[in-house]
XYZ file of C-alpha atoms in Angstrom:
564
model
C 0.000 0.000 0.000
C 1.340 3.428 -0.910
C 1.604 5.603 2.217
C 3.320 8.527 0.530
C 1.755 11.986 1.010
C -1.068 12.861 -1.362
C -0.282 15.270 -4.179
C -1.821 18.738 -4.306
C -2.391 20.101 -7.817
C -3.091 23.544 -9.193
C -5.391 23.222 -12.203
C -5.943 25.988 -14.800
C -9.559 26.972 -15.398
C -11.710 29.635 -17.057
C -14.423 31.706 -15.336
C -18.177 31.600 -15.840
C -20.234 34.814 -15.711
C -23.328 33.357 -13.972
C -22.130 32.202 -10.549
C -23.735 34.961 -8.491
C -25.138 33.424 -5.291
C -28.717 34.379 -4.399
C -30.286 34.420 -0.935
C -30.067 30.611 -0.977
C -26.666 30.251 -2.600
C -25.923 29.182 -6.163
C -28.848 27.194 -7.546
C -28.872 25.682 -11.055
C -30.135 22.683 -12.957
C -28.052 19.557 -12.299
C -26.957 19.359 -15.931
C -25.245 22.754 -15.604
C -22.939 21.363 -12.913
C -22.433 18.146 -14.879
C -21.880 19.515 -18.373
C -19.851 22.686 -17.852
C -16.181 21.971 -17.351
C -15.026 22.825 -13.790
C -18.284 24.647 -13.048
C -18.503 23.069 -9.587
C -14.755 23.394 -8.948
C -14.769 27.103 -9.838
C -17.504 27.934 -7.371
C -15.999 25.884 -4.535
C -12.620 27.530 -5.098
C -14.325 30.934 -5.079
C -15.818 30.118 -1.665
C -12.452 29.091 -0.214
C -10.659 32.057 -1.824
C -13.188 34.441 -0.248
C -11.856 33.390 3.179
C -8.616 35.063 4.266
C -5.746 32.572 4.028
C -4.798 33.138 7.679
C -8.346 32.260 8.760
C -8.524 29.292 6.396
C -5.297 27.560 7.439
C -6.061 24.719 9.845
C -9.703 25.755 10.155
C -12.810 23.590 10.561
C -15.545 23.548 7.891
C -18.872 21.687 8.087
C -20.345 19.953 5.021
C -23.806 18.462 4.594
C -26.619 18.185 2.104
C -30.232 17.162 1.668
C -29.300 13.944 -0.158
C -30.422 15.049 -3.597
C -28.836 13.801 -6.815
C -25.228 15.000 -7.301
C -24.778 15.396 -3.512
C -22.081 12.702 -3.178
C -20.219 13.801 -6.311
C -20.059 17.369 -5.016
C -18.877 16.274 -1.552
C -15.997 14.310 -3.073
C -14.826 17.450 -4.892
C -15.307 19.665 -1.801
C -13.213 17.297 0.322
C -10.389 17.251 -2.211
C -10.432 21.028 -2.615
C -10.742 21.789 1.116
C -7.597 19.762 1.775
C -5.714 21.544 -1.008
C -6.839 24.970 0.257
C -5.426 24.564 3.752
C -8.577 23.621 5.679
C -7.513 21.474 8.643
C -10.711 19.558 9.376
C -13.989 18.790 7.654
C -17.024 17.671 9.651
C -19.410 15.832 7.318
C -22.809 14.308 8.024
C -23.109 10.523 7.809
C -23.614 9.534 4.138
C -23.140 13.222 3.328
C -26.575 14.044 4.696
C -27.297 16.828 7.196
C -30.262 19.179 7.418
C -29.721 22.904 6.976
C -30.709 23.610 10.635
C -28.327 20.860 11.800
C -25.449 22.321 9.744
C -26.058 25.677 11.432
C -26.084 23.937 14.818
C -22.834 22.050 14.136
C -21.036 25.165 12.825
C -21.851 26.928 16.079
C -21.081 23.926 18.317
C -17.619 23.273 16.846
C -16.823 26.963 16.237
C -16.220 26.190 12.579
C -15.215 28.909 10.151
C -18.338 28.090 8.134
C -20.245 25.392 6.327
C -21.092 24.329 2.796
C -24.687 23.152 2.387
C -25.628 21.191 -0.722
C -29.298 21.818 -1.345
C -31.771 23.447 -3.666
C -34.228 23.680 -0.762
C -37.807 22.907 -1.836
C -37.059 22.528 -5.554
C -37.228 19.097 -7.254
C -34.209 16.777 -7.313
C -32.964 13.959 -9.544
C -30.910 14.141 -12.761
C -33.463 16.496 -14.334
C -33.900 18.547 -11.160
C -32.011 21.269 -9.334
C -28.805 21.396 -7.332
C -27.482 24.147 -5.102
C -24.478 25.170 -3.021
C -24.854 27.540 -0.087
C -22.112 28.958 2.120
C -22.898 29.676 5.771
C -20.447 31.691 7.845
C -19.100 31.410 11.383
C -22.392 32.399 13.046
C -24.093 29.409 11.386
C -26.201 31.589 9.118
C -26.251 32.323 5.373
C -23.380 34.466 4.156
C -24.121 38.186 4.056
C -24.176 40.077 0.794
C -20.650 41.414 1.259
C -19.422 37.801 1.336
C -21.563 36.507 -1.542
C -20.515 39.515 -3.638
C -16.879 38.664 -2.942
C -17.462 35.045 -3.985
C -19.120 36.220 -7.193
C -16.318 38.636 -8.043
C -13.710 35.903 -7.535
C -15.729 33.522 -9.732
C -15.671 36.058 -12.592
C -11.865 36.240 -12.706
C -10.792 32.793 -11.482
C -7.826 31.306 -13.378
C -6.980 28.197 -11.341
C -8.118 25.990 -8.489
C -6.302 23.781 -5.984
C -7.276 20.140 -5.567
C -5.978 16.890 -4.094
C -7.440 14.392 -6.606
C -6.101 11.251 -4.902
C -7.970 11.912 -1.638
C -10.909 9.521 -1.200
C -13.252 9.636 1.811
C -15.600 6.958 3.122
C -18.894 8.715 3.944
C -20.490 5.526 5.271
C -18.262 5.028 8.345
C -18.572 7.210 11.451
C -15.339 8.533 12.921
C -12.128 10.291 11.902
C -10.119 9.721 8.743
C -6.612 11.224 8.505
C -4.693 12.088 5.360
C -1.089 13.204 4.848
C -0.633 15.786 2.107
C 2.620 16.854 0.508
C 4.063 20.102 1.894
C 1.602 20.001 4.826
C 2.939 19.698 8.388
C -0.313 18.471 9.903
C -2.596 15.721 8.590
C -5.898 16.701 7.000
C -8.814 15.305 9.036
C -12.276 14.320 7.895
C -14.752 13.524 10.647
C -17.943 11.704 9.676
C -20.519 12.482 12.369
C -23.987 11.323 13.323
C -26.150 13.805 11.408
C -28.851 13.946 14.083
C -27.249 13.806 17.529
C -25.797 17.337 17.993
C -29.022 18.873 16.699
C -31.223 16.571 18.822
C -29.221 17.515 21.901
C -29.794 21.200 21.154
C -33.566 20.596 20.962
C -33.497 18.709 24.291
C -32.172 21.894 25.888
C -34.924 24.030 24.323
C -38.107 22.000 24.803
C -39.637 19.991 27.650
C -39.191 16.524 26.165
C -41.004 14.883 29.098
C -44.131 16.981 28.446
C -43.892 16.306 24.709
C -43.534 12.561 25.323
C -46.658 12.609 27.484
C -48.539 14.481 24.741
C -47.423 12.080 22.009
C -47.356 8.728 23.794
C -48.977 9.166 27.231
C -52.384 7.982 28.402
C -54.334 10.710 26.589
C -51.929 11.153 23.679
C -52.794 12.864 20.441
C -52.329 11.242 17.030
C -50.017 12.991 14.600
C -48.971 12.587 10.964
C -45.575 13.857 9.768
C -44.495 13.890 6.117
C -40.744 14.256 5.495
C -41.387 14.285 1.722
C -38.327 12.018 1.168
C -36.110 14.928 2.189
C -33.373 15.215 4.771
C -35.689 15.501 7.806
C -36.779 11.853 7.700
C -33.979 10.508 9.935
C -34.489 13.409 12.379
C -38.233 12.735 12.644
C -37.645 9.015 13.184
C -34.978 9.529 15.842
C -36.516 12.443 17.762
C -40.293 12.084 17.341
C -40.584 8.303 17.091
C -37.691 6.791 19.032
C -37.331 9.452 21.723
C -40.802 10.982 22.102
C -42.725 7.775 21.495
C -44.746 8.458 18.337
C -45.716 5.266 16.506
C -43.366 4.594 13.588
C -46.286 4.770 11.152
C -46.933 8.377 12.249
C -44.003 9.414 10.070
C -44.167 8.888 6.320
C -41.723 9.367 3.424
C -38.807 9.349 5.871
C -36.148 7.785 3.640
C -34.136 10.549 1.917
C -34.111 9.985 -1.848
C -32.035 11.590 -4.578
C -35.197 12.620 -6.450
C -37.486 12.986 -3.403
C -39.546 10.091 -4.707
C -40.263 12.034 -7.892
C -42.093 14.671 -5.856
C -41.662 18.411 -5.270
C -40.368 18.655 -1.646
C -42.256 21.855 -0.886
C -44.504 21.773 2.218
C -47.613 23.574 1.020
C -51.194 22.662 0.170
C -50.288 21.958 -3.467
C -47.239 19.730 -3.116
C -48.094 18.115 0.234
C -51.585 17.211 -1.009
C -51.242 13.577 0.136
C -50.738 14.708 3.741
C -53.695 17.089 3.494
C -55.888 14.282 2.154
C -54.807 11.864 4.904
C -55.816 14.442 7.534
C -59.336 14.998 6.186
C -61.127 12.093 7.873
C -60.153 13.330 11.336
C -58.097 10.391 12.570
C -55.079 12.652 13.166
C -55.049 15.642 15.521
C -51.913 17.290 14.160
C -50.038 17.144 10.865
C -46.846 18.635 9.513
C -44.730 18.476 6.368
C -41.093 19.459 5.792
C -39.138 20.574 2.735
C -36.065 19.022 1.136
C -33.403 20.492 3.444
C -35.490 20.856 6.606
C -35.815 24.602 7.103
C -39.489 24.883 6.075
C -42.658 23.442 7.560
C -46.421 23.346 7.110
C -48.788 22.933 10.085
C -52.216 21.276 9.841
C -54.920 20.565 12.391
C -57.626 17.931 12.490
C -59.561 17.466 9.224
C -56.698 19.219 7.403
C -57.259 22.627 9.064
C -54.541 24.786 7.494
C -52.414 27.186 9.539
C -50.848 29.859 7.356
C -47.135 30.441 8.062
C -48.012 34.025 9.014
C -50.492 32.813 11.628
C -48.134 30.066 12.764
C -45.372 32.430 13.881
C -47.964 34.730 15.499
C -49.427 31.856 17.557
C -45.958 30.705 18.658
C -45.163 34.306 19.639
C -48.359 34.598 21.686
C -47.584 31.318 23.478
C -43.814 31.628 23.541
C -43.417 30.849 27.226
C -44.804 27.354 26.621
C -41.208 26.741 25.463
C -38.788 26.449 28.452
C -35.898 27.992 26.485
C -37.683 31.346 26.358
C -38.606 31.153 30.039
C -34.847 31.240 30.686
C -33.649 33.648 27.994
C -36.609 36.028 27.839
C -37.826 37.462 24.545
C -35.709 40.112 22.835
C -37.765 40.779 19.722
C -39.972 39.413 16.946
C -39.415 39.741 13.204
C -41.107 38.858 9.932
C -40.264 39.257 6.284
C -41.978 42.200 4.595
C -44.434 40.112 2.502
C -45.534 38.092 5.568
C -48.900 39.144 7.020
C -49.002 41.601 9.913
C -50.479 39.016 12.335
C -47.186 38.959 14.264
C -47.233 42.762 14.568
C -50.423 42.586 16.640
C -48.868 40.164 19.123
C -45.760 42.341 19.368
C -47.873 45.411 20.022
C -49.922 43.688 22.729
C -46.858 42.235 24.470
C -44.766 45.411 24.018
C -42.013 43.455 22.271
C -40.015 45.064 19.455
C -41.115 44.053 15.943
C -38.798 44.151 12.915
C -39.972 44.066 9.287
C -37.112 42.808 7.116
C -36.658 41.826 3.461
C -37.122 38.221 2.387
C -33.982 36.222 3.224
C -32.871 34.722 6.516
C -29.571 36.607 6.698
C -31.451 39.742 7.814
C -32.841 37.911 10.838
C -29.411 36.493 11.660
C -27.915 39.968 11.936
C -30.582 40.960 14.477
C -30.053 37.751 16.452
C -26.271 38.192 16.568
C -26.887 41.674 17.998
C -29.154 40.229 20.715
C -32.266 41.947 19.349
C -34.328 39.010 18.093
C -35.709 35.750 19.512
C -38.406 34.563 17.065
C -38.970 35.145 13.358
C -41.070 33.891 10.497
C -41.665 34.159 6.769
C -44.773 33.543 4.698
C -42.810 31.001 2.648
C -43.230 28.365 5.399
C -40.075 29.285 7.320
C -40.087 29.779 11.101
C -37.164 29.946 13.506
C -35.713 30.958 16.836
C -32.340 32.283 17.926
C -30.989 28.818 18.839
C -29.381 28.628 15.370
C -29.120 30.984 12.409
C -31.538 29.353 9.962
C -35.249 28.707 9.755
C -35.957 25.366 11.391
C -38.901 23.181 10.356
C -38.606 20.577 13.099
C -38.119 23.263 15.764
C -41.381 24.908 14.588
C -43.237 21.593 14.869
C -41.933 21.022 18.401
C -42.894 24.617 19.251
C -46.466 23.917 18.120
C -46.553 20.631 20.030
C -45.353 22.510 23.132
C -48.317 24.876 22.768
C -50.677 21.902 22.380
C -49.147 20.195 25.442
C -49.645 23.320 27.550
C -53.092 24.411 26.366
C -54.633 21.002 25.678
C -56.730 22.404 22.855
C -56.932 21.475 19.191
C -54.937 23.356 16.558
C -58.157 24.825 15.196
C -59.384 25.998 18.606
C -56.032 27.593 19.413
C -56.057 29.508 16.140
C -59.682 30.580 16.457
C -59.026 31.824 20.003
C -56.083 33.766 18.598
C -58.309 35.419 15.980
C -60.914 36.288 18.628
C -58.190 37.939 20.704
C -56.329 39.804 17.936
C -58.554 39.771 14.853
C -57.495 37.956 11.702
C -55.077 38.781 8.915
C -56.393 37.054 5.798
C -53.380 36.248 3.669
C -52.662 34.552 0.347
C -49.849 34.321 -2.172
C -50.172 33.713 -5.900
C -47.101 32.299 -7.656
C -46.794 32.641 -11.419
C -43.887 30.304 -12.197
C -41.678 30.007 -15.287
C -42.810 33.352 -16.699
C -40.774 34.826 -19.552
C -38.028 36.827 -17.842
C -38.209 39.854 -20.147
C -42.007 40.088 -19.865
C -41.846 39.800 -16.077
C -39.127 42.431 -15.725
C -40.913 44.873 -18.025
C -44.151 44.416 -16.100
C -42.407 45.102 -12.776
C -40.608 48.154 -14.174
C -43.851 49.643 -15.521
C -45.630 48.844 -12.275
C -42.973 50.647 -10.251
C -43.223 53.720 -12.498
C -47.004 53.715 -12.052
C -47.051 53.470 -8.260
C -44.216 56.003 -7.880
C -46.331 58.671 -9.621
C -47.813 61.113 -7.117
C -51.219 60.750 -8.741
C -51.326 57.070 -7.735
C -51.346 57.944 -4.057
C -54.899 58.427 -2.743
C -56.408 56.609 -5.732
C -59.575 54.686 -4.938
C -60.445 51.239 -6.238
C -63.975 49.865 -6.051
C -64.840 46.178 -6.306
C -68.445 45.186 -5.612
C -69.341 46.984 -2.365
C -65.735 47.429 -1.226
C -63.715 50.618 -1.736
C -59.959 50.694 -1.154
C -57.998 53.941 -1.020
C -54.239 53.942 -1.556
C -52.419 55.283 1.482
C -48.839 54.556 0.429
C -46.993 52.884 -2.451
C -43.272 52.225 -2.736
C -40.434 49.837 -3.470
C -39.570 48.471 -0.022
C -36.216 49.587 1.336
C -34.650 48.266 4.553
C -32.056 49.933 6.730
C -30.496 47.357 9.027
C -30.768 48.676 12.594
C -27.541 46.885 13.547
C -25.049 47.994 10.904
C -27.080 50.601 8.950
C -26.618 48.785 5.627
C -29.391 49.592 3.158
C -31.163 46.945 1.069
C -33.167 48.449 -1.796
C -35.670 47.075 -4.314
C -37.118 44.454 -1.971
C -40.654 44.411 -3.367
C -43.358 46.756 -4.634
C -45.915 47.618 -1.959
C -49.366 49.152 -2.207
C -50.758 49.894 1.245
C -54.384 50.938 1.590
C -55.959 53.163 4.232
C -57.476 50.176 6.068
C -54.055 48.518 6.370
C -54.620 46.027 3.549
C -51.561 45.391 1.383
C -50.772 44.167 -2.124
C -47.136 43.227 -2.713
C -45.390 42.235 -5.944
C -42.016 40.486 -6.030
C -39.924 38.956 -8.783
C -37.754 35.957 -7.942
C -36.230 32.809 -9.350
C -34.741 34.529 -12.407
C -31.769 32.155 -12.391
C -33.749 29.006 -13.216
C -36.426 28.235 -15.846
C -37.639 31.784 -16.243
C -38.986 34.113 -13.585
C -41.471 33.648 -10.764
C -43.820 36.575 -10.169
C -45.363 36.566 -6.701
C -48.389 38.540 -5.576
C -49.046 38.712 -1.835
C -52.359 39.935 -0.414
C -52.870 40.767 3.267
C -56.075 42.150 4.766
C -57.086 42.581 8.422
C -60.558 41.872 9.805
C -61.631 42.399 13.404
C -65.143 40.933 13.175
C -65.419 38.628 10.136
C -62.791 36.163 11.303
C -64.192 32.761 10.266
C -64.708 33.312 6.525
C -63.052 31.665 3.512
C -59.692 33.282 2.736
C -60.035 33.395 -1.055
C -63.568 34.827 -0.806
C -62.462 37.539 1.612
C -59.454 38.485 -0.502
C -61.167 38.293 -3.910
C -61.699 42.076 -4.192
C -58.028 42.800 -3.479
C -56.951 40.026 -5.863
C -59.037 41.666 -8.592
C -57.363 45.021 -7.884
C -53.897 43.430 -7.864
C -54.429 41.895 -11.293
C -56.037 45.039 -12.680
C -53.178 47.301 -11.568
C -50.435 44.986 -12.836
C -52.253 43.644 -15.932
C -50.328 40.476 -15.083
C -52.396 38.049 -17.124
C -52.147 40.228 -20.213
C -48.468 41.083 -19.742
C -47.300 37.513 -19.086
C -49.802 35.519 -21.120
C -50.722 33.529 -18.018
C -54.383 32.882 -17.235
C -53.837 31.998 -13.583
C -51.244 31.260 -10.895
C -49.202 28.040 -10.784
C -49.547 27.805 -6.994
C -51.857 29.455 -4.471
C -50.890 29.417 -0.787
């Protein structure tokens, strides 16, 4: 056997112009990574080169992914390049699998310099699907814009990358593997760790596991149904909910991570988690939840498939936050929501006299507030909810938070939500997604829309639909000044705010994939009519939103791809 040190090579390469990371990293179709020479290598080198050499030498980096197709191939390259770039230790999840919340947890636990997460979140997997690479920094959260901009600039001028092609790692065996490299004084270490244990231990210190076990497996236990959608959360659900908290094994479905998510779209909403919704309808389960591909998103359902909007979910957790022991000890520093998320959380913040922050879409904005000690709980309308225990949204944490509320109040999900509406009133909320729209048509529509609402004559305009009249109070392109470091984030979404507090919001996203996604968000508050159908209540505002934007005419689309 050859025990000589492994060779480190410097390989010439040429840059690509399209490796700008978005809020969720670099996300492309799998074939892009497979067919473009050194496309993966270039981006990984750009990540390592963005870290100062002095910080990189001998450092620890965490690596994990959601198990989608191309995951193992990418990890092999990352290992070889990390060694060649002076990283001292890699911590990798068993079989290369680790949820996004768990990666954040492990970065923080081991004081790693950062982590590389291989996921395209809730987008489809498989050879025809998507693949993504996200870099999280030392706080465990997504890299800030100054870092992602640096990565992008390096990727545009890259001429070479460093790699140790002979280095082969066994992802199937737990424990340490040591490698001697030429011209390196210390061995390079790869540690394959249990993907669940560090994260599970963190949750044990946040929630009352004894109370949760009584709720889920005690004498008067509730019946629950959890759908991991063949994503990364399956092993976490099995270990924590079933083995430790006593749920029957058949409570958890689709718990084996698959490279193509079983041919499904791992997005926990009413459209893509329709099987879970259907299984809840007959009333045999008291509580249901679904998780996305990498584990940072969740959907909550009550008996008979009663749907809890993400906006209401974070508001209910906020109103019952001291059902969670962690917050009894730490106190509550602040609440936050993304701008498009309904204002339900604002009402709880106002009543409890807790600071409320309205931030752009993207978790990094919440992380900055948490690092400054200003924020304890946050949520987004896109099915993301989280606390300050890590620096990512956390689907399983949100489910345990809801179960903690159920254990304390001993009411159904539906009764808890209806009591909440009686106390605070109800924010009716919906989102229309128009997917795969022609990019040029979508951009032109948004540009014209911004010109229209910026005109002084638009302010105070009145719109009548049936017997409802809405008067424009304010219209703008949302701009956020970070209260921690005063950085300004512009162009975060077009807002039309009416005199009664109702809002219509337009955002353009997903322009790096198969065309653009145009999103329309509608939020309207009602104090008295709190038990009506959401789409019926919001129909007048939906009509106004389409009339103002002329979306159907401008995009050639007759209706949304997804309604949530």
